[in-house]
CSV table of C-alpha atoms and ligand atoms in Angstrom, one decimal:
chain,number,residue,atom,x,y,z
A,13,MET,CA,12.4,-0.5,7.1
A,14,ARG,CA,9.3,-2.7,7.6
A,15,ILE,CA,9.2,-6.2,6.1
A,16,HIS,CA,5.9,-8.1,5.9
A,17,VAL,CA,5.8,-11.9,5.7
A,18,VAL,CA,2.5,-13.4,4.6
A,19,GLY,CA,1.7,-17.1,4.9
A,20,ILE,CA,2.9,-18.0,8.4
A,21,GLY,CA,3.2,-21.8,7.9
A,22,ALA,CA,6.5,-23.7,8.3
A,23,VAL,CA,8.5,-21.6,5.8
A,24,GLY,CA,7.0,-18.2,6.7
A,25,ASN,CA,7.6,-18.8,10.4
A,26,PHE,CA,11.3,-19.7,9.6
A,27,VAL,CA,11.8,-16.6,7.4
A,28,ALA,CA,10.2,-14.2,9.8
A,29,PHE,CA,12.1,-15.8,12.7
A,30,HIS,CA,15.5,-15.3,11.1
A,31,LEU,CA,14.7,-11.8,9.8
A,32,ARG,CA,13.6,-10.6,13.2
A,33,LYS,CA,16.7,-12.3,14.8
A,34,SER,CA,19.2,-10.5,12.5
A,35,LEU,CA,17.6,-7.1,11.8
A,36,HIS,CA,18.2,-4.1,14.1
A,37,PRO,CA,15.1,-3.5,16.4
A,38,ARG,CA,14.4,-0.2,14.7
A,39,HIS,CA,13.3,-2.2,11.6
A,40,SER,CA,9.9,-4.0,11.9
A,41,VAL,CA,9.0,-7.5,10.9
A,42,VAL,CA,5.3,-7.9,10.4
A,43,ALA,CA,3.7,-11.4,10.3
A,44,LEU,CA,0.4,-11.3,8.3
A,45,HIS,CA,-2.1,-14.0,9.3
A,46,ARG,CA,-5.3,-15.3,7.9
A,47,SER,CA,-8.2,-14.5,10.1
A,48,GLU,CA,-8.5,-18.0,11.7
A,49,THR,CA,-4.9,-17.8,12.9
A,50,ALA,CA,-5.3,-14.1,13.6
A,51,LYS,CA,-8.0,-15.0,16.2
A,52,LEU,CA,-5.4,-17.3,17.8
A,53,ILE,CA,-2.7,-14.6,17.8
A,54,SER,CA,-5.1,-11.9,18.9
A,55,ASP,CA,-4.9,-13.6,22.3
A,56,LEU,CA,-1.2,-13.0,22.3
A,57,PRO,CA,0.3,-9.6,22.7
A,58,ASN,CA,2.2,-8.1,19.7
A,59,GLY,CA,5.7,-9.2,19.9
A,60,ALA,CA,4.6,-12.8,20.5
A,61,PRO,CA,7.5,-15.2,19.8
A,62,LEU,CA,8.0,-17.6,16.9
A,63,SER,CA,9.7,-21.0,17.6
A,64,ILE,CA,12.1,-23.0,15.5
A,65,GLU,CA,13.1,-26.5,16.5
A,66,ARG,CA,16.5,-27.8,15.3
A,67,ASP,CA,18.1,-31.1,16.4
A,68,GLY,CA,15.5,-31.4,19.2
A,69,THR,CA,16.3,-28.0,20.6
A,70,LEU,CA,13.7,-25.2,20.6
A,71,PHE,CA,14.8,-21.6,19.8
A,72,SER,CA,12.4,-18.7,20.2
A,73,GLN,CA,12.3,-15.2,18.8
A,74,ASP,CA,10.1,-12.4,20.0
A,75,GLY,CA,9.5,-8.8,18.8
A,76,LEU,CA,7.3,-9.5,15.8
A,77,ILE,CA,4.2,-7.6,14.9
A,78,HIS,CA,1.2,-9.8,14.2
A,79,LEU,CA,-1.6,-8.5,12.0
A,80,PRO,CA,-4.6,-10.2,10.2
A,81,TYR,CA,-4.8,-9.7,6.5
A,82,GLY,CA,-8.2,-10.9,5.5
A,83,GLU,CA,-11.1,-13.2,5.5
A,84,PRO,CA,-10.9,-16.7,6.9
A,85,ARG,CA,-10.0,-19.3,4.3
A,86,ASN,CA,-13.1,-20.6,2.5
A,87,ARG,CA,-13.9,-24.2,2.8
A,88,VAL,CA,-12.1,-26.6,0.5
A,89,ARG,CA,-14.2,-28.1,-2.2
A,90,ARG,CA,-14.2,-31.7,-1.0
A,91,SER,CA,-14.6,-33.1,-4.5
A,92,ASP,CA,-11.1,-32.5,-6.0
A,93,PHE,CA,-8.7,-31.0,-3.4
A,94,ALA,CA,-8.7,-27.8,-5.4
A,95,PRO,CA,-8.9,-24.6,-3.4
A,96,ALA,CA,-12.3,-23.0,-3.5
A,97,SER,CA,-12.1,-19.5,-4.8
A,98,MET,CA,-10.9,-17.5,-1.8
A,99,ASP,CA,-12.4,-14.1,-1.1
A,100,ALA,CA,-10.0,-11.6,-2.6
A,101,ARG,CA,-12.2,-8.5,-1.9
A,102,ASP,CA,-10.5,-5.5,-0.7
A,103,ASP,CA,-11.2,-4.8,3.0
A,104,PRO,CA,-10.7,-1.1,3.8
A,105,ALA,CA,-10.3,-1.8,7.6
A,106,VAL,CA,-7.6,-4.4,6.9
A,107,ARG,CA,-6.0,-2.1,4.3
A,108,GLN,CA,-5.8,0.7,6.9
A,109,THR,CA,-4.4,-1.5,9.7
A,110,ILE,CA,-1.6,-2.9,7.5
A,111,GLY,CA,-0.7,0.4,5.7
A,112,PRO,CA,1.7,0.7,2.8
A,113,ILE,CA,3.9,-2.3,2.2
A,114,ASP,CA,7.5,-1.8,1.0
A,115,SER,CA,8.7,-5.4,1.1
A,116,LEU,CA,6.4,-8.4,1.0
A,117,ILE,CA,7.7,-12.0,1.4
A,118,VAL,CA,5.0,-14.4,0.3
A,119,THR,CA,5.5,-17.9,1.8
A,120,SER,CA,2.0,-19.2,1.4
A,121,LYS,CA,0.9,-22.3,-0.6
A,122,ALA,CA,1.4,-21.8,-4.3
A,123,PHE,CA,-2.4,-21.8,-5.1
A,124,ALA,CA,-3.1,-19.1,-2.5
A,125,VAL,CA,-0.5,-16.5,-3.8
A,126,ARG,CA,-2.7,-14.9,-6.5
A,127,THR,CA,-5.6,-14.3,-4.0
A,128,ILE,CA,-3.3,-12.9,-1.4
A,129,MET,CA,-1.8,-10.5,-4.0
A,130,ARG,CA,-5.2,-9.3,-4.9
A,131,LYS,CA,-6.2,-8.9,-1.3
A,132,LEU,CA,-3.0,-6.8,-0.6
A,133,ARG,CA,-3.1,-5.0,-3.9
A,134,HIS,CA,-4.0,-1.7,-2.3
A,135,ASN,CA,-1.2,-1.9,0.3
A,136,LEU,CA,1.3,-2.5,-2.5
A,137,SER,CA,2.6,0.0,-5.1
A,138,ARG,CA,5.0,0.0,-8.0
A,139,ASP,CA,7.7,0.9,-5.5
A,140,SER,CA,7.2,-2.3,-3.5
A,141,THR,CA,9.3,-5.5,-3.7
A,142,ILE,CA,7.5,-8.8,-3.6
A,143,VAL,CA,9.5,-12.0,-2.9
A,144,LEU,CA,7.8,-15.2,-4.0
A,145,LEU,CA,9.0,-18.0,-1.8
A,146,HIS,CA,6.7,-21.0,-2.5
A,147,ASN,CA,6.9,-24.5,-3.8
A,148,GLY,CA,6.3,-25.1,-7.5
A,149,MET,CA,6.4,-23.0,-10.7
A,150,GLY,CA,4.0,-20.9,-12.8
A,151,VAL,CA,2.8,-18.7,-9.9
A,152,TYR,CA,4.6,-15.5,-11.0
A,153,GLU,CA,3.1,-15.8,-14.4
A,154,THR,CA,-0.5,-16.0,-13.0
A,155,VAL,CA,0.1,-13.1,-10.7
A,156,ILE,CA,1.4,-10.9,-13.5
A,157,GLU,CA,-1.5,-11.8,-15.8
A,158,ASP,CA,-4.2,-11.4,-13.2
A,159,VAL,CA,-3.0,-8.7,-10.8
A,160,TYR,CA,-0.3,-6.7,-12.6
A,161,PRO,CA,-0.9,-6.9,-16.4
A,162,ASP,CA,0.4,-3.3,-16.8
A,163,PRO,CA,4.2,-3.2,-16.5
A,164,ASN,CA,4.0,0.4,-15.5
A,165,ASP,CA,2.2,-0.5,-12.2
A,166,ARG,CA,4.2,-3.6,-11.5
A,167,PRO,CA,6.3,-3.8,-8.3
A,168,ASN,CA,9.7,-5.5,-8.4
A,169,PHE,CA,9.5,-9.3,-8.1
A,170,VAL,CA,12.1,-11.6,-6.6
A,171,LEU,CA,11.9,-15.4,-7.4
A,172,CYS,CA,13.3,-18.0,-5.1
A,173,SER,CA,14.4,-21.6,-4.9
A,174,ASN,CA,14.3,-22.9,-1.3
A,175,THR,CA,15.8,-26.3,-0.3
A,176,HIS,CA,15.5,-26.0,3.5
A,177,GLY,CA,13.6,-29.0,4.9
A,178,LEU,CA,10.9,-27.5,7.2
A,179,TYR,CA,7.6,-28.7,8.6
A,180,SER,CA,5.1,-27.2,10.9
A,181,LYS,CA,4.5,-28.6,14.4
A,182,GLY,CA,1.8,-26.1,15.4
A,183,PRO,CA,1.0,-22.4,15.1
A,184,LEU,CA,4.2,-20.3,15.1
A,185,HIS,CA,6.3,-23.5,15.5
A,186,SER,CA,8.4,-25.0,12.7
A,187,VAL,CA,10.9,-27.8,12.7
A,188,HIS,CA,14.0,-27.2,10.6
A,189,SER,CA,14.8,-30.8,9.7
A,190,ALA,CA,17.4,-30.3,6.9
A,191,VAL,CA,19.6,-27.3,6.3
A,192,GLY,CA,19.4,-26.1,2.7
A,193,ASP,CA,19.6,-22.7,1.1
A,194,ILE,CA,17.5,-20.0,-0.5
A,195,LYS,CA,18.5,-18.6,-3.9
A,196,LEU,CA,17.1,-15.2,-4.8
A,197,GLY,CA,16.8,-14.0,-8.4
A,198,ILE,CA,15.4,-10.6,-9.4
A,199,VAL,CA,13.0,-10.5,-12.3
A,200,PRO,CA,14.4,-8.0,-14.9
A,201,ASP,CA,12.7,-4.7,-15.1
A,202,PRO,CA,10.0,-5.1,-17.8
A,203,LEU,CA,10.5,-1.6,-19.0
A,204,GLY,CA,14.3,-1.9,-19.1
A,205,ARG,CA,14.8,1.1,-16.8
A,206,ARG,CA,17.7,-0.5,-14.9
A,207,ASN,CA,19.8,-3.6,-15.3
A,208,TYR,CA,20.0,-5.3,-11.8
A,209,GLU,CA,22.7,-7.6,-13.0
A,210,ALA,CA,24.8,-4.9,-14.7
A,211,SER,CA,28.1,-5.6,-12.9
A,212,TYR,CA,27.7,-9.3,-13.5
A,213,ALA,CA,27.2,-8.8,-17.2
A,214,ALA,CA,30.1,-6.4,-17.4
A,215,ALA,CA,32.8,-8.7,-16.0
A,216,SER,CA,35.5,-9.5,-18.5
A,217,ARG,CA,36.0,-13.1,-17.2
A,218,PRO,CA,33.2,-15.4,-15.9
A,219,ALA,CA,35.2,-16.1,-12.8
A,220,ASP,CA,35.1,-12.3,-11.9
A,221,ALA,CA,31.4,-12.0,-12.4
A,222,ARG,CA,29.7,-10.7,-9.2
A,223,LEU,CA,26.3,-9.2,-8.5
A,224,SER,CA,26.4,-5.8,-6.8
A,225,LEU,CA,23.8,-4.2,-4.5
A,226,ASP,CA,24.9,-0.9,-5.9
A,227,ASP,CA,23.3,-1.9,-9.2
A,228,LEU,CA,20.0,-2.0,-7.4
A,229,ALA,CA,20.3,1.4,-5.6
A,230,ASN,CA,23.3,3.5,-4.9
A,231,VAL,CA,22.5,4.6,-1.3
A,232,SER,CA,25.8,6.6,-0.9
A,233,SER,CA,25.1,8.9,-3.8
A,234,GLU,CA,24.1,12.5,-3.1
A,235,GLN,CA,20.8,12.1,-4.9
A,236,PRO,CA,19.6,8.8,-3.5
A,237,ASP,CA,17.7,6.5,-5.9
A,238,GLY,CA,14.0,6.4,-5.8
A,239,ALA,CA,11.9,4.2,-3.4
A,240,ARG,CA,11.5,1.5,-6.0
A,241,TYR,CA,15.2,0.8,-6.0
A,242,VAL,CA,15.9,1.4,-2.4
A,243,ASN,CA,13.2,-1.0,-1.3
A,244,LEU,CA,14.6,-3.7,-3.6
A,245,ARG,CA,18.1,-3.2,-2.3
A,246,ASN,CA,16.9,-3.3,1.4
A,247,THR,CA,14.9,-6.4,0.8
A,248,ILE,CA,17.8,-8.3,-0.8
A,249,ALA,CA,20.3,-7.0,1.8
A,250,ALA,CA,18.0,-8.0,4.7
A,251,LEU,CA,17.6,-11.6,3.3
A,252,LEU,CA,21.3,-12.0,2.5
A,253,HIS,CA,22.4,-10.8,6.0
A,254,ALA,CA,20.1,-13.1,7.9
A,255,PRO,CA,22.7,-16.0,8.4
A,256,GLY,CA,20.2,-18.7,9.3
A,257,LEU,CA,18.4,-18.4,5.9
A,258,CYS,CA,21.6,-19.3,4.0
A,259,ALA,CA,20.4,-17.0,1.2
A,260,THR,CA,22.4,-16.0,-1.9
A,261,TRP,CA,21.5,-13.6,-4.7
A,262,GLU,CA,22.2,-15.2,-8.1
A,263,PRO,CA,21.5,-14.3,-11.7
A,264,VAL,CA,17.8,-14.9,-12.4
A,265,THR,CA,18.6,-17.5,-15.1
A,266,ASP,CA,20.5,-19.6,-12.5
A,267,VAL,CA,17.5,-19.3,-10.1
A,268,HIS,CA,15.2,-20.5,-12.8
A,269,ILE,CA,17.4,-23.6,-13.2
A,270,ALA,CA,17.4,-24.2,-9.4
A,271,MET,CA,13.6,-23.8,-9.4
A,272,ARG,CA,13.2,-26.4,-12.1
A,273,ARG,CA,15.5,-28.9,-10.2
A,274,LYS,CA,13.5,-28.4,-7.0
A,275,LEU,CA,10.2,-28.7,-9.0
A,276,VAL,CA,11.3,-32.2,-10.2
A,277,VAL,CA,12.1,-33.4,-6.7
A,278,ASN,CA,8.7,-32.2,-5.5
A,279,ALA,CA,6.9,-33.6,-8.6
A,280,PHE,CA,8.1,-37.1,-7.5
A,281,VAL,CA,8.3,-37.1,-3.7
A,282,ASN,CA,5.2,-35.1,-2.9
A,283,PRO,CA,2.5,-36.9,-4.9
A,284,VAL,CA,4.0,-40.4,-4.3
A,285,SER,CA,4.4,-39.9,-0.6
A,286,ALA,CA,0.8,-38.4,-0.4
A,287,LEU,CA,-0.7,-41.3,-2.4
A,288,LEU,CA,1.1,-44.0,-0.4
A,289,GLN,CA,0.8,-42.1,2.8
A,290,CYS,CA,4.4,-42.8,3.7
A,291,ASN,CA,7.3,-40.7,4.8
A,292,ASN,CA,9.9,-39.4,2.2
A,293,GLY,CA,12.1,-42.4,2.9
A,294,GLY,CA,9.4,-44.7,1.6
A,295,VAL,CA,9.1,-43.4,-1.9
A,296,LEU,CA,12.3,-45.0,-3.3
A,297,LYS,CA,12.1,-48.3,-1.4
A,298,SER,CA,10.8,-50.4,-4.3
A,299,GLN,CA,11.8,-50.9,-7.9
A,300,TYR,CA,8.4,-49.4,-8.8
A,301,GLY,CA,9.1,-46.2,-6.9
A,302,ARG,CA,12.6,-46.0,-8.5
A,303,ALA,CA,11.2,-46.5,-12.0
A,304,THR,CA,8.6,-43.8,-11.4
A,305,ALA,CA,11.3,-41.4,-10.3
A,306,ASP,CA,13.3,-42.2,-13.5
A,307,ARG,CA,10.3,-41.6,-15.7
A,308,ILE,CA,9.4,-38.2,-14.0
A,309,CYS,CA,13.0,-37.1,-14.6
A,310,ARG,CA,13.0,-38.2,-18.2
A,311,GLU,CA,9.7,-36.4,-18.9
A,312,ALA,CA,11.0,-33.3,-17.1
A,313,GLU,CA,14.2,-33.2,-19.1
A,314,HIS,CA,12.2,-33.4,-22.4
A,315,VAL,CA,10.0,-30.5,-21.3
A,316,PHE,CA,12.9,-28.4,-20.1
A,317,ARG,CA,14.9,-29.0,-23.4
A,318,ARG,CA,11.9,-27.8,-25.4
A,319,GLN,CA,11.4,-24.8,-23.2
A,320,TRP,CA,15.1,-24.0,-23.5
A,321,SER,CA,15.1,-24.1,-27.3
A,322,ALA,CA,12.0,-21.8,-27.3
A,323,GLU,CA,13.8,-19.4,-25.0
A,324,VAL,CA,17.0,-19.5,-27.2
A,325,ASN,CA,14.9,-18.8,-30.3
A,326,GLU,CA,13.3,-15.8,-28.6
A,327,GLN,CA,16.7,-14.4,-27.6
A,328,MET,CA,18.0,-14.9,-31.2
A,329,LEU,CA,15.0,-12.9,-32.6
A,330,ALA,CA,15.6,-10.2,-30.0
A,331,HIS,CA,19.4,-10.0,-30.8
A,332,ASN,CA,20.5,-7.0,-32.7
A,333,PRO,CA,23.1,-8.0,-35.3
A,334,GLU,CA,24.1,-4.4,-35.7
A,335,SER,CA,25.4,-4.4,-32.0
A,336,GLY,CA,28.5,-6.1,-33.5
A,337,ALA,CA,28.3,-8.9,-30.9
A,338,GLU,CA,27.8,-12.4,-32.2
A,339,PHE,CA,24.8,-14.3,-30.8
A,340,GLN,CA,26.0,-17.1,-28.7
A,341,PRO,CA,23.2,-19.3,-27.4
A,342,ALA,CA,23.7,-20.7,-23.9
A,343,PRO,CA,24.0,-24.5,-23.9
A,344,PHE,CA,21.3,-26.6,-22.2
A,345,PRO,CA,22.2,-26.7,-18.4
A,346,ARG,CA,23.8,-29.9,-17.3
A,347,GLU,CA,21.8,-29.7,-14.0
A,348,LEU,CA,18.6,-30.4,-16.0
A,349,ASN,CA,19.8,-33.7,-17.4
A,350,ALA,CA,17.5,-36.6,-16.2
A,351,GLN,CA,20.3,-38.5,-14.5
A,352,ILE,CA,21.5,-35.5,-12.6
A,353,MET,CA,17.9,-34.6,-11.4
A,354,ARG,CA,17.4,-38.3,-10.5
A,355,ARG,CA,20.5,-38.1,-8.2
A,356,GLU,CA,19.1,-35.0,-6.7
A,357,ILE,CA,15.9,-36.8,-5.8
A,358,GLN,CA,18.0,-39.6,-4.2
A,359,ARG,CA,19.9,-37.0,-2.2
A,360,VAL,CA,16.8,-35.1,-0.9
A,361,VAL,CA,15.0,-38.4,-0.1
A,362,GLU,CA,18.0,-39.5,2.0
A,363,LEU,CA,18.3,-36.2,3.7
A,364,THR,CA,14.6,-36.0,4.6
A,365,LYS,CA,13.8,-39.7,4.9
A,366,ASN,CA,12.1,-39.3,8.3
A,367,ASN,CA,9.9,-36.3,7.2
A,368,TYR,CA,6.5,-36.2,5.8
A,369,SER,CA,6.1,-34.2,2.6
A,370,SER,CA,3.9,-31.1,2.5
A,371,MET,CA,1.5,-32.9,0.1
A,372,TYR,CA,1.4,-35.9,2.4
A,373,MET,CA,0.1,-33.5,5.1
A,374,ASP,CA,-2.3,-31.7,2.8
A,375,VAL,CA,-3.9,-35.0,1.7
A,376,LYS,CA,-4.0,-36.4,5.2
A,377,LEU,CA,-5.7,-33.2,6.5
A,378,ARG,CA,-7.9,-32.9,3.4
A,379,ARG,CA,-6.5,-29.5,2.4
A,380,PRO,CA,-6.0,-28.3,-1.1
A,381,THR,CA,-2.7,-29.5,-2.6
A,382,GLU,CA,0.0,-27.8,-4.8
A,383,ILE,CA,-0.3,-30.4,-7.5
A,384,ASP,CA,-1.3,-27.9,-10.2
A,385,PHE,CA,2.0,-26.0,-9.7
A,386,LEU,CA,4.2,-29.2,-9.5
A,387,ASN,CA,3.3,-32.0,-11.9
A,388,GLY,CA,0.5,-29.7,-13.3
A,389,TYR,CA,3.2,-27.2,-14.4
A,390,LEU,CA,5.2,-29.9,-16.3
A,391,VAL,CA,2.0,-31.2,-17.9
A,392,ARG,CA,1.1,-27.6,-19.1
A,393,MET,CA,4.6,-26.9,-20.4
A,394,GLY,CA,4.5,-30.3,-22.1
A,395,TYR,CA,1.3,-29.4,-23.9
A,396,ARG,CA,2.7,-26.0,-24.9
A,397,HIS,CA,5.8,-27.6,-26.4
A,398,LYS,CA,3.9,-30.6,-27.9
A,399,TYR,CA,5.2,-33.3,-25.6
A,400,ARG,CA,3.0,-35.6,-23.6
A,401,THR,CA,4.1,-36.1,-19.9
A,402,ILE,CA,2.2,-39.3,-19.2
A,403,MET,CA,3.7,-40.1,-15.7
A,404,ASN,CA,3.2,-36.5,-14.5
A,405,MET,CA,-0.3,-36.4,-15.7
A,406,SER,CA,-1.1,-39.8,-14.1
A,407,LEU,CA,0.3,-38.6,-10.7
A,408,MET,CA,-1.7,-35.4,-11.0
A,409,HIS,CA,-4.9,-37.3,-11.8
A,410,LEU,CA,-4.4,-39.7,-9.0
A,411,ILE,CA,-4.0,-36.9,-6.4
A,412,LYS,CA,-7.2,-35.3,-7.7
A,413,MET,CA,-8.9,-38.7,-7.6
A,414,ARG,CA,-7.8,-39.2,-4.1
A,415,GLY,CA,-9.5,-36.0,-3.1
A,416,ALA,CA,-12.7,-37.1,-4.7
A,417,ILE,CA,-13.1,-40.1,-2.5
A,418,PRO,CA,-14.9,-39.0,0.7
A,419,HIS,CA,-12.7,-39.6,3.8
A,420,ALA,CA,-10.1,-41.5,1.8
A,421,ALA,CA,-7.2,-40.1,3.8
A,422,HIS,CA,-8.9,-41.0,7.1
A,423,ALA,CA,-9.7,-44.6,6.0
A,424,VAL,CA,-6.0,-45.3,5.7
A,425,GLN,CA,-5.3,-44.1,9.2
A,426,SER,CA,-7.9,-46.3,10.9
B,1877,KPL,C1,11.6,-31.7,-0.5
B,1877,KPL,C2,10.3,-32.0,0.2
B,1877,KPL,C3,9.7,-33.1,-0.4
B,1877,KPL,C4,10.7,-32.3,1.7
B,1877,KPL,O1,9.7,-32.8,2.4
B,1877,KPL,C5,9.4,-30.7,0.1
B,1877,KPL,O2,9.9,-29.7,-0.3
B,1877,KPL,C6,8.0,-30.8,0.6
B,1877,KPL,O3,7.6,-31.5,1.4
B,1877,KPL,O4,7.2,-30.0,0.0
């Protein structure tokens, strides 16, 4: 098997490190780099090591294949911290060097995912598996709409929630500052060809419900399943069996809940730390910070409740009364209550109090931010469900305003 990881920042470095560490050497782990970093790594031989720092100790892992995947990143439009349109043209030379991709783990910034998918479109097929491991929400929907509108051509997608605390200390060097976990959820087959959660759904008691790799592909059968299902099974198994990743495979509805919880933490900590240019510990120090966090959580709960009701309505319409089963709507998840999300913010802030958030770094270094996929997602969902998210919208606007002031981030430093 050959696993490709694209977006070798703090998270990509961590994922590639642990996959290489745990997989048998006959499987390859390929790190795909933008051309600027590819220049840097071209001076290193293939196999060049990745480093992870944990509690002040440096660990290193060699044996990776490093390849470039495309054009250098275009310049950031200085006016609003939004990414300029990146070049998504197909490059036949790059296409040929990389070859067909069975498993792709995308660990780039949320705003770059769509462009990367377009760039690698010709290396991917409907048999591939794509794991989206980024901050924020709404990315999968844009990729589907823009790159894979036809469900017949669509690869398998895996969504993730990642709570590991990681930051980058330099190229191929991440610091693992807080141990968290990665939850993996497989997007249901849009054509209903296979139920990836069949064993879970069939359990007679909730306590017995388990997901089974055999529902993805039965590798021991005489007629092995097609590449589409074998790639999916291999990708999930590789991630689950890399102990350092602390990955679990869960029903996709549970992963959606975990993603929403993580979104709310990021929608408060990231813009506030970036605007105040403080570490994560600074954001809850004053009553004003605490009131802002309360408000973000209340707005998010309203949005999530309306989204939930809309989803339940859709399920009710799709329910076939002739099946004999009674329609039982799932209750609104407790984890998405404002008070519980507020406690989660408190917990994450304490755990990462000495860290600088990813948006703090993006603003400081005048890079595009992920604001459109954090607070921007809540604002968009609020609009859709007729609820105004004033605090989220204000934080989003302030981050964009910050980007519009020339050299604002540097002025604070001096
Ligand atoms: C949880 C938090 C805020 C940790 O720094 C993070 O995920 C980020 O920086 O993007």
